[in-house]
CSV table of C-alpha atoms in Angstrom, one decimal:
chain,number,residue,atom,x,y,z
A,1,UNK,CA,0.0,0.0,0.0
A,2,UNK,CA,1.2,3.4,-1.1
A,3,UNK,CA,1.5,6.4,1.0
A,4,UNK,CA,-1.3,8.0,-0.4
A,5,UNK,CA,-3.9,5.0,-0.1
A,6,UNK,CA,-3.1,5.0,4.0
A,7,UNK,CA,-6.1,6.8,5.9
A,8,UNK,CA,-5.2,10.2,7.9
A,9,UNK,CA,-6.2,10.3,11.5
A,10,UNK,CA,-7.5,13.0,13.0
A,11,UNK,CA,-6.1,14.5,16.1
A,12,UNK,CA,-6.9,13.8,19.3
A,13,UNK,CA,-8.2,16.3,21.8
A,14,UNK,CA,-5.6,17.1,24.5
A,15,UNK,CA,-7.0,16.2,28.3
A,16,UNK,CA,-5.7,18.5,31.5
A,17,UNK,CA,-6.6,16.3,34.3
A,18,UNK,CA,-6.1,18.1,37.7
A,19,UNK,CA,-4.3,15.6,40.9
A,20,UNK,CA,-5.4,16.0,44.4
A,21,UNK,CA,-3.3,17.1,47.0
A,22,UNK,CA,-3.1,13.5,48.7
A,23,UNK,CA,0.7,12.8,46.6
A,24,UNK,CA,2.2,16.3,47.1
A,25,UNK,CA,1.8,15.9,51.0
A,26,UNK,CA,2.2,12.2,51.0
A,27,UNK,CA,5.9,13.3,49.7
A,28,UNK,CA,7.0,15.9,51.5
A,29,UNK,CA,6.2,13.8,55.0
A,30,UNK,CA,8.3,11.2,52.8
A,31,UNK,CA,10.9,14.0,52.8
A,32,UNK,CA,10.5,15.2,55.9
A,33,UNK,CA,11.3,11.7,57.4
A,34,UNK,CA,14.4,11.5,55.4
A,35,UNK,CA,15.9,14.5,56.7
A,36,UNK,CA,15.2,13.9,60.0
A,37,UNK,CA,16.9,10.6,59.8
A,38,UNK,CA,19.8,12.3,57.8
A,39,UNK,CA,19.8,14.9,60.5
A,40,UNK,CA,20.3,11.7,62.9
A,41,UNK,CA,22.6,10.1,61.7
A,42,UNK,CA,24.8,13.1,61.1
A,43,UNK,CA,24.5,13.7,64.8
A,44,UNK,CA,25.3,9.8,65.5
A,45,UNK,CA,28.1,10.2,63.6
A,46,UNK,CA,29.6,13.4,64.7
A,47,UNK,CA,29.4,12.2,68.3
A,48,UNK,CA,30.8,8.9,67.3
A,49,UNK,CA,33.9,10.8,66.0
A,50,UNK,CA,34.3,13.3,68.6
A,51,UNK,CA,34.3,10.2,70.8
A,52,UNK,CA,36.7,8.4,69.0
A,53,UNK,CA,38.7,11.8,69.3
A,54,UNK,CA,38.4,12.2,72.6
A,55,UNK,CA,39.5,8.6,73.4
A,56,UNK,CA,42.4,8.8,70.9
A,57,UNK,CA,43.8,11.8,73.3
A,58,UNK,CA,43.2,10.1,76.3
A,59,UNK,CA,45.2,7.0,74.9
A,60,UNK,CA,47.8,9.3,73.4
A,61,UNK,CA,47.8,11.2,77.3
A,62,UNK,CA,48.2,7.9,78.5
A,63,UNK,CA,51.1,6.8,76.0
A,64,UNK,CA,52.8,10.2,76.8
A,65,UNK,CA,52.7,9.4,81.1
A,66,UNK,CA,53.7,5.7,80.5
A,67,UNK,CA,56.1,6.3,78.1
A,68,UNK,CA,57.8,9.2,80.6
A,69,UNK,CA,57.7,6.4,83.1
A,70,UNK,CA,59.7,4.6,81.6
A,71,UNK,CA,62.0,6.9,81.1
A,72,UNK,CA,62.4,7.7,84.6
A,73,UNK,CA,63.0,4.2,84.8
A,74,UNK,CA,65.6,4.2,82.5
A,75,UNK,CA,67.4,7.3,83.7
A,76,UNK,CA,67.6,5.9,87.3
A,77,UNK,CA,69.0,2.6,85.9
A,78,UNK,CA,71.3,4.9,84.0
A,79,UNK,CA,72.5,6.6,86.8
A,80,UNK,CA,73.1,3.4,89.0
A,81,UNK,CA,74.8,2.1,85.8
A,82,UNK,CA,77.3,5.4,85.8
A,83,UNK,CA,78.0,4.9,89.7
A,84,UNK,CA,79.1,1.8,88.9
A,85,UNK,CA,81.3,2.3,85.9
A,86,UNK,CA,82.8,5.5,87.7
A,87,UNK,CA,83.9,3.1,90.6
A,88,UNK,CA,85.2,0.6,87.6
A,89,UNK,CA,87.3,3.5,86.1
A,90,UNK,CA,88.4,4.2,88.9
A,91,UNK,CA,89.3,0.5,89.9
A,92,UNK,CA,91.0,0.5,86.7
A,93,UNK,CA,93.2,3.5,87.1
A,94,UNK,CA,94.5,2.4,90.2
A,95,UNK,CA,95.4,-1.3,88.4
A,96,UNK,CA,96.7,1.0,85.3
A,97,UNK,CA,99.0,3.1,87.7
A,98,UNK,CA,100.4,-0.2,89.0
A,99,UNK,CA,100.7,-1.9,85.7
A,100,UNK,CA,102.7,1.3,84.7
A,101,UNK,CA,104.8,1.3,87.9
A,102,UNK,CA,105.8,-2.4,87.9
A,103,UNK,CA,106.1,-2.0,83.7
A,104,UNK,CA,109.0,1.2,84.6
A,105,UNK,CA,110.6,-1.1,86.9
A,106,UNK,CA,111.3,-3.7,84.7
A,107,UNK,CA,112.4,-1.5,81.4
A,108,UNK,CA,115.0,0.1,84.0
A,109,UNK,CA,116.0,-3.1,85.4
A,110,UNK,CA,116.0,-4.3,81.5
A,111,UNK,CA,118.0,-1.1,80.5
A,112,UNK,CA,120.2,-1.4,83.0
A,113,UNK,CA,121.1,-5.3,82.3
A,114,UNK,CA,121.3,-4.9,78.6
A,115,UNK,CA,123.5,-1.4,78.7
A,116,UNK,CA,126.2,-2.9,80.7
A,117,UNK,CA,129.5,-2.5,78.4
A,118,UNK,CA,130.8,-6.4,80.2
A,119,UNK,CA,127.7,-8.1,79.2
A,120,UNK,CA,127.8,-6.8,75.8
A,121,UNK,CA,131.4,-7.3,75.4
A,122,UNK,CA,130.5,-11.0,76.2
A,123,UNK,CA,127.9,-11.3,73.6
A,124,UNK,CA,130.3,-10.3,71.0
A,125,UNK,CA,133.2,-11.7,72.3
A,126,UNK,CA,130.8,-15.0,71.5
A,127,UNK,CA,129.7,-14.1,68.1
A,128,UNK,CA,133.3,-13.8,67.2
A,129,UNK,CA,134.3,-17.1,68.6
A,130,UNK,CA,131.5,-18.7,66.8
A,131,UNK,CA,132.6,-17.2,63.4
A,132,UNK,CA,136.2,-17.9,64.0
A,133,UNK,CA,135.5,-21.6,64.3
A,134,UNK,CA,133.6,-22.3,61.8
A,135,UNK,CA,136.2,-20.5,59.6
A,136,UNK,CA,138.4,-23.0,61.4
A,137,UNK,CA,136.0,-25.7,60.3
A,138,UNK,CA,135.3,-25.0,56.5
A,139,UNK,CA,138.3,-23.2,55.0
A,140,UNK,CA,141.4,-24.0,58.0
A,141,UNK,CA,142.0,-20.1,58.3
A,142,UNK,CA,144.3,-20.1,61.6
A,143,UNK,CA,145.1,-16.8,60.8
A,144,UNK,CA,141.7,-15.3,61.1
A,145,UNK,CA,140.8,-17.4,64.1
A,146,UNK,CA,144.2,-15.9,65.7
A,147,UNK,CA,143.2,-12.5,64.7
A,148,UNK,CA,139.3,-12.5,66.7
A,149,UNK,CA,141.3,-14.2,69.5
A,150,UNK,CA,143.6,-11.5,69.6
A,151,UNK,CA,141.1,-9.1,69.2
A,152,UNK,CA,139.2,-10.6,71.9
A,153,UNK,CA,141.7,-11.0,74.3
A,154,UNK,CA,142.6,-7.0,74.3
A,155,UNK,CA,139.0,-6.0,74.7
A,156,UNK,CA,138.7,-8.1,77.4
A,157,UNK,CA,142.0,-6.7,79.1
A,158,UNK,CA,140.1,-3.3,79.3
A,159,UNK,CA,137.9,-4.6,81.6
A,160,UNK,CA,139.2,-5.7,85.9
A,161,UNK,CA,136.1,-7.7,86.8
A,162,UNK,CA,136.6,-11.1,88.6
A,163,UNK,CA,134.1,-13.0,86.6
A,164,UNK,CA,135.5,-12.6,83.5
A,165,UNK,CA,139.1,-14.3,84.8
A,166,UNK,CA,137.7,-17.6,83.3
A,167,UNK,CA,136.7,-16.3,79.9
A,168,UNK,CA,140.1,-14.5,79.6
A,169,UNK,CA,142.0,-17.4,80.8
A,170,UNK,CA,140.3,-19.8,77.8
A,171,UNK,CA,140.7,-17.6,75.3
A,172,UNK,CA,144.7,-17.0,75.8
A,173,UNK,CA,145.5,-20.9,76.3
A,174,UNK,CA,143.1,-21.0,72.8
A,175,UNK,CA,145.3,-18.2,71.2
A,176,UNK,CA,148.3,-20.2,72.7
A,177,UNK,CA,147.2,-23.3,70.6
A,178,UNK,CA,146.6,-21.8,67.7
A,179,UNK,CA,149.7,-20.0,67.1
A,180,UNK,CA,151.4,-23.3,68.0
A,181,UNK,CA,149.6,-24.3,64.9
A,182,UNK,CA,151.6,-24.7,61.7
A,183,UNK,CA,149.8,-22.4,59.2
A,184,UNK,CA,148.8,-23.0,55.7
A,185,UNK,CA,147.6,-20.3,53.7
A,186,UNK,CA,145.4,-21.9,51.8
A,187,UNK,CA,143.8,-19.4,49.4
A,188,UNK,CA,147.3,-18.4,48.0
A,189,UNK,CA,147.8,-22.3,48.1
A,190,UNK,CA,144.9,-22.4,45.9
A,191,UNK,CA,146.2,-19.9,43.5
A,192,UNK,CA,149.2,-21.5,43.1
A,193,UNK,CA,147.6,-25.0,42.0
A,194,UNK,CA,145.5,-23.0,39.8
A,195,UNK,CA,148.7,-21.9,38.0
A,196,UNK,CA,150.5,-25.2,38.0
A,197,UNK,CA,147.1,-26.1,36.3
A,198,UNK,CA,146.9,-23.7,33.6
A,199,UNK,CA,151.1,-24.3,32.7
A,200,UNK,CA,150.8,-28.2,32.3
A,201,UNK,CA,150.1,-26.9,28.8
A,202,UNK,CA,153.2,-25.8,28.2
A,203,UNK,CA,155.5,-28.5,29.5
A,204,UNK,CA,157.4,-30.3,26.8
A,205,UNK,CA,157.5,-34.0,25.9
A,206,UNK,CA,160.6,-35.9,26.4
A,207,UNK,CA,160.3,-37.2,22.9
A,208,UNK,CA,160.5,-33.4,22.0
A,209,UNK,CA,163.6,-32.8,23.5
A,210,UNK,CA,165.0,-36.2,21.8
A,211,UNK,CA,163.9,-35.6,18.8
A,212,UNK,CA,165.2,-31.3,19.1
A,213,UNK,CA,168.2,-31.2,17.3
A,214,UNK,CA,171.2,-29.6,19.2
A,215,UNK,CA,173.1,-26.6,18.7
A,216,UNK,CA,176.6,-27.8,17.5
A,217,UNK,CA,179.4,-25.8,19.6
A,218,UNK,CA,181.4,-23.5,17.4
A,219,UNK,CA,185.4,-25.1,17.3
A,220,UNK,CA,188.0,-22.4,17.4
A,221,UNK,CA,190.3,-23.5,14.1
A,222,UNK,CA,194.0,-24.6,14.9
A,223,UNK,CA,196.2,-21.7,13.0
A,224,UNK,CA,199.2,-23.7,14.0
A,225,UNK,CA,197.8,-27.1,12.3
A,226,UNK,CA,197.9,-27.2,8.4
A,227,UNK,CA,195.1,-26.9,6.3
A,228,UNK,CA,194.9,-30.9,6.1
A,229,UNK,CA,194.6,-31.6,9.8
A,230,UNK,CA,191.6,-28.6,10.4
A,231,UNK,CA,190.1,-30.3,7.2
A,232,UNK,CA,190.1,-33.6,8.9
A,233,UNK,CA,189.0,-32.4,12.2
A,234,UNK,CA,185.9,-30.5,11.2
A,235,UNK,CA,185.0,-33.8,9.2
A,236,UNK,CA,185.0,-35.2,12.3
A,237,UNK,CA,183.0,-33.3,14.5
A,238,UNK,CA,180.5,-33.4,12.0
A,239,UNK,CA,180.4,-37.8,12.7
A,240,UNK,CA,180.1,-36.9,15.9
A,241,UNK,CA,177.1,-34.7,15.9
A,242,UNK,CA,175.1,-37.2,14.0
A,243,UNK,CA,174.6,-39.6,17.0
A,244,UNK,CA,173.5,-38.9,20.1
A,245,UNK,CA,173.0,-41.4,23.4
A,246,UNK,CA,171.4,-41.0,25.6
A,247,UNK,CA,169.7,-43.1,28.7
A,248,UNK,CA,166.2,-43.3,29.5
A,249,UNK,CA,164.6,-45.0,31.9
A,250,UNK,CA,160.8,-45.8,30.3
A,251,UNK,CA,160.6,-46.3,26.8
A,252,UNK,CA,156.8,-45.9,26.8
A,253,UNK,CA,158.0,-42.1,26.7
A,254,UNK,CA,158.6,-42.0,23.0
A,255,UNK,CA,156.0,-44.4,22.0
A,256,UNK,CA,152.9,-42.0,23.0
A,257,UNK,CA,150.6,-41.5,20.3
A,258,UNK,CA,148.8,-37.4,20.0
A,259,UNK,CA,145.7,-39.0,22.0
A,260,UNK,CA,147.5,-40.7,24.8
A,261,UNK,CA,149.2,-37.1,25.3
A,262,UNK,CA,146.0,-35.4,25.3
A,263,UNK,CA,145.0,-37.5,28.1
A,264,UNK,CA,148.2,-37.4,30.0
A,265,UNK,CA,147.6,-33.6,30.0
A,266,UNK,CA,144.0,-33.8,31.3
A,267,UNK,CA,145.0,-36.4,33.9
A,268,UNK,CA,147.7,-34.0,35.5
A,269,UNK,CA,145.0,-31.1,35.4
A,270,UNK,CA,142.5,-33.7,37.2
A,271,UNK,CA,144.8,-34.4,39.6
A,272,UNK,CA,146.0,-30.9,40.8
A,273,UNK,CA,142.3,-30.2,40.9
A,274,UNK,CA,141.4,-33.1,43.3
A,275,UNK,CA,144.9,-31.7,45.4
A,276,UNK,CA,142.9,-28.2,45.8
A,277,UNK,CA,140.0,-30.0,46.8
A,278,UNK,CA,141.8,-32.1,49.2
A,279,UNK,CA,143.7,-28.5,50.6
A,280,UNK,CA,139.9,-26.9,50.7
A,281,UNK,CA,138.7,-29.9,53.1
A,282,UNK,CA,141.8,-30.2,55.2
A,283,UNK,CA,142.9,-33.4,53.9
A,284,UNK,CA,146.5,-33.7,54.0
A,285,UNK,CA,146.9,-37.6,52.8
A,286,UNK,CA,144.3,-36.7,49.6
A,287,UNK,CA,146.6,-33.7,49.2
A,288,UNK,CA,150.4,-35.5,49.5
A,289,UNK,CA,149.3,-38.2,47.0
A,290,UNK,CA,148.0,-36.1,44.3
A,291,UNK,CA,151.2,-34.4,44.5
A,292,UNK,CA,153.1,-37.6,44.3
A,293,UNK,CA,151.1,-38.8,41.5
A,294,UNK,CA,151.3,-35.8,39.3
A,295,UNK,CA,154.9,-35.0,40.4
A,296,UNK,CA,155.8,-38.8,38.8
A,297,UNK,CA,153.6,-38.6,35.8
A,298,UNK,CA,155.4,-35.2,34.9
A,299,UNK,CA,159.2,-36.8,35.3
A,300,UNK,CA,158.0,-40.0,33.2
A,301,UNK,CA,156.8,-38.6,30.4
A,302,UNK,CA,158.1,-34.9,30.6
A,303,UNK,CA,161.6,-33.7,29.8
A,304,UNK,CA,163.1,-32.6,32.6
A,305,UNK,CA,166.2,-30.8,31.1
A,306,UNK,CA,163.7,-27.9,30.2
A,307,UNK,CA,163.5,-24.9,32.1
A,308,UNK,CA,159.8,-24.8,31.7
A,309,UNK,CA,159.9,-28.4,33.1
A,310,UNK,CA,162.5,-27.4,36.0
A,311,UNK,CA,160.1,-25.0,37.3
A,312,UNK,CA,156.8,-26.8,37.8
A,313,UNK,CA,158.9,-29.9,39.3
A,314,UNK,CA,160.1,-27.1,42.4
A,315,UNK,CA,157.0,-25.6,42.7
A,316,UNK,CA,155.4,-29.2,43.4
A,317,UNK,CA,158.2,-30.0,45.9
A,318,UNK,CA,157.3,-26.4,47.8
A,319,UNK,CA,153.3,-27.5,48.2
A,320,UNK,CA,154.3,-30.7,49.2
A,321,UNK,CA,156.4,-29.5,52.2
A,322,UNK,CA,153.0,-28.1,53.4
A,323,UNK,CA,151.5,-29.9,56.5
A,324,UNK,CA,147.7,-29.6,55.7
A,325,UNK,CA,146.1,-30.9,58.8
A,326,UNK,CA,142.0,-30.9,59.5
A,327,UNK,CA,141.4,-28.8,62.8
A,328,UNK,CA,140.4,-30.2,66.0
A,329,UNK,CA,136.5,-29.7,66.2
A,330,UNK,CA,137.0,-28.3,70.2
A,331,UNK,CA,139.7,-25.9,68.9
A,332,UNK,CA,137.8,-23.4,70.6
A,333,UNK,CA,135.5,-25.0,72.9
A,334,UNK,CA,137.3,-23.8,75.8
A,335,UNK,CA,136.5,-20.3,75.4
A,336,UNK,CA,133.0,-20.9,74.3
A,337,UNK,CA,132.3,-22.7,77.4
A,338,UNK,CA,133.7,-19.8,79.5
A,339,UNK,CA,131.8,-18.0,77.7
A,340,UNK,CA,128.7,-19.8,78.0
A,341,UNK,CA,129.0,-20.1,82.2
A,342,UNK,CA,129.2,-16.5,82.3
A,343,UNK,CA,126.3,-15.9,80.7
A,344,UNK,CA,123.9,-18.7,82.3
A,345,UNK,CA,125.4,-17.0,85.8
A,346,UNK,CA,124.1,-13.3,84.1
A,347,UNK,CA,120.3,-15.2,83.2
A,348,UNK,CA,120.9,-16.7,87.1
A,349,UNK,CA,121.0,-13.6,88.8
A,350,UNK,CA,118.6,-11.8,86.9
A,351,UNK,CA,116.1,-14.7,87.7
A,352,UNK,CA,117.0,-14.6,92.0
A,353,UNK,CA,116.4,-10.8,91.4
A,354,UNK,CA,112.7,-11.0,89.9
A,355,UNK,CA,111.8,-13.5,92.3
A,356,UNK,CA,112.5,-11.0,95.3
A,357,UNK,CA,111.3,-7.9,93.6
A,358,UNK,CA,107.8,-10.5,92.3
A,359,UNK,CA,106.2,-10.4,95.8
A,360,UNK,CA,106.0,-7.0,96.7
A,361,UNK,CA,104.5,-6.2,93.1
A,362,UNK,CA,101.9,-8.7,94.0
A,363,UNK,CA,101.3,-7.3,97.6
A,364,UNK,CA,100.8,-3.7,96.3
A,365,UNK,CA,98.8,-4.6,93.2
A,366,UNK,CA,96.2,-6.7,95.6
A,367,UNK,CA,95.7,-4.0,97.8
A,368,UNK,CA,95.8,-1.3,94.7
A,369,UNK,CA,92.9,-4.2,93.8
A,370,UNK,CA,91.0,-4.0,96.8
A,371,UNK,CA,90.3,-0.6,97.2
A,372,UNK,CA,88.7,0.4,94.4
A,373,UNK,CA,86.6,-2.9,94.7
A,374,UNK,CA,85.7,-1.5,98.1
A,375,UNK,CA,84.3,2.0,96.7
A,376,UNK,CA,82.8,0.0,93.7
A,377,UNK,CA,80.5,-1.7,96.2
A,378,UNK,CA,79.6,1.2,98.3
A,379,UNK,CA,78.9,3.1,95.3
A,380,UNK,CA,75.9,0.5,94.1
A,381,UNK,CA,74.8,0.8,97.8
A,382,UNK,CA,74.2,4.5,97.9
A,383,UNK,CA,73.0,3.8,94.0
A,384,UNK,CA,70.0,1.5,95.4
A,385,UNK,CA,68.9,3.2,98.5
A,386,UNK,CA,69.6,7.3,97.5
A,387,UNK,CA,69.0,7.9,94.2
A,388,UNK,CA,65.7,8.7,92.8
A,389,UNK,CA,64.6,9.9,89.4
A,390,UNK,CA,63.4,13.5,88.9
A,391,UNK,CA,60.2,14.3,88.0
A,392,UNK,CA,59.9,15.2,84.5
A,393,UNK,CA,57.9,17.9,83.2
A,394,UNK,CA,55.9,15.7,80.9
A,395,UNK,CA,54.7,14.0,84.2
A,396,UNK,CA,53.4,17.6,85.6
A,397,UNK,CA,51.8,18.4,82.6
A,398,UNK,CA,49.7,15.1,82.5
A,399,UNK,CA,49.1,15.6,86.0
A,400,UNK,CA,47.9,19.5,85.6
A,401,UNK,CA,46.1,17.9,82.9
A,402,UNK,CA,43.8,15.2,84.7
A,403,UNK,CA,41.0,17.5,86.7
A,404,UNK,CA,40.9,19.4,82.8
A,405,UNK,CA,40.3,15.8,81.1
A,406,UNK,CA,38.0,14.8,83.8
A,407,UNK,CA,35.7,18.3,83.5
A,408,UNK,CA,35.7,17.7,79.8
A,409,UNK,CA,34.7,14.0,79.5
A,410,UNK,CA,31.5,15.6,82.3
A,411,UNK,CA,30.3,17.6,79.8
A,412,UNK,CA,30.7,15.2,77.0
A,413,UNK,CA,28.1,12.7,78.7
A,414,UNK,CA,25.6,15.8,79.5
A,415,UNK,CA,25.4,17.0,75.9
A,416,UNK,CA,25.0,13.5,75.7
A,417,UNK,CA,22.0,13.0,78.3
């Protein structure tokens, strides 16, 4: 159906209908009840939280008087707690003092022991001893041991004490046997090996001097003889000069071949090595036989007409007049043992002097001990019994406070009522 074809309706009439008064009172009692309950429960509430304030100030007021209690409590507990510390300190002072006192004592008494020129001379006078024996020991030097003793010996002539007889006595019969001592300078002993060593080099083969053709001797001629008889004479030396005898006593001399020289050489150089070994360590029969042996070897296959030769031979015969002897290991035991009684007698005396001086200290720190212990306990006494805590002024004002509270929390419950 078209737009056109639908019917048009007519308007309807507009009706005013007029309401009773009934609703519009019904609704404002409606709304009069509301507020009046609002109203009520806004003065519920603003009593509940005046209330709540008023309790929160009282527990806060309480809070503030406990807490200032405590406090009190605290302070008085610190104070008895200061007594007692004071009478500590001073419990401690006094035991400082003494401490210090008996500590003074015994750095003077120490000062005075280890400042003493004869007790230090002693301790020396044993380091030296000590270093000249075991120079004794390693290397034989009687020399440098007769130079400490020496050395020692005039210190201790400076010096007139009676305990130091016995030390002085060792030490000169020591010196004594020392110098009685044949001595053996054994580093130039060393050096001297050492150049026997480096000139086996150079020593010449007997076959060398065999096989070295000599200078013929010049003949003064014969002006008196005739020119025949010089002629027949000069022929004749010159037969002479080709032969020449002479007596040896190995032939193994001039069989050697290069290598068996080579080794003859290092076998004298390991020899005289071994003899300065044997000088080092005090071993005189090491020494003498290495000398024996190389001294031999050398005349067997060396010559001995030449110079070179000569030489080495007397050098060997010097070193082997040396008497290398190990030293006795108490060479000087004597004056270490003086040495050593002296000293135990210092560490003796020093001991009988701390055990005299040890119960005094003790008597005087026990009483130093005791009276500060005494004042300590009277101290807590007069702490327990006499001291009280102040009042605070937190405490007045809470108590000024109280009749105010009380007056208030009155008027509360009447606005209440």
């Amino acid at each position: 159906m078209s737009k056109q074809e639908q019917p048009v309706q007519a308007a309807q009439p507009v009706v005013i209908r007029q309401s009773s008064g009934k609703g519009l009172a019904a609704g404002a009692l409606v709304l009069a009840v509301l507020g009046l309950g609002a109203s009520g429960f806004l003065f519920v509430q603003g009593q509940n939280v005046l209330k709540n304030q008023e309790l929160a100030f009282s527990q806060k007021i309480s809070n503030a008087a406990l807490g200032e209690s405590e406090n009190a409590a605290l302070l008085k507990d610190n104070l008895n707690r200061q007594t007692v510390i004071q009478a500590e300190l001073a419990r401690l002072g006094d035991g400082q003092k003494a401490n210090g006192e008996q500590i003074a004592q015994a750095r003077a008494a120490y000062q005075e022991l280890v400042k003493g020129r004869v007790n230090w001379l002693v301790d020396e006078a044993e380091t030296m001893i000590n270093i000249a024996a075991q120079q004794l020991q390693l290397s034989g030097n009687v020399q440098g041991a007769v130079g400490v003793l020496e050395h020692i010996n005039e210190r201790l002539s400076r010096f007139d004490q009676p305990d130091l007889l016995p030390i002085k006595q060792a030490v000169s019969n020591d010196l004594a046997a020392l110098k009685n001592r044949p001595y053996v300078d054994v580093s130039g002993t060393a050096l001297r090996l050492d150049r026997l060593e480096t000139a086996v080099a150079g020593l010449p083969l007997m076959v060398d001097g065999v096989l070295k053709p000599g200078a013929a001797e010049p003949v003064a001629a014969d002006t008196a003889a005739s020119w025949w008889e010089n002629a027949w004479q000069k022929s004749w030396d010159a037969v002479k000069n080709l032969v020449e005898i002479r007596h040896l006593d190995n032939n193994d001399a001039m069989l050697l071949a290069p290598e068996q020289i080579y080794f003859i050489r290092e076998n004298l150089r390991l020899r005289l090595l071994d003899a300065r070994t044997a000088l080092l360590q005090q071993n005189g029969e090491v020494f003498q036989s290495d000398l024996n042996n190389v001294e031999a070897t050398v005349k067997q296959y060396f010559d001995k007409n030449s110079p070179a030769t000569q030489s080495w031979l007397k050098e060997i015969a010097e070193l082997k007049t040396l008497d290398v002897r190990t030293v006795a290991d108490d060479a000087l035991k004597a004056s270490l043992a003086a040495v050593h009684n002296y000293q135990d007698d210092v560490k003796m005396r020093r001991s009988a002097a701390q055990a005299e001086t040890l119960p005094a200290e003790q008597a005087a720190s026990e009483e130093a001990a005791s009276a500060p212990a005494a004042a300590s306990g009277e101290a807590s006494e007069s702490a327990k019994g006499g001291v009280e805590a102040p009042q605070l002024p937190s405490e007045k004002k809470a108590s000024e406070a109280s009749p105010a509270k009380a007056l208030k929390a009155d008027a509360v419950k009447g606005e209440k009522a």
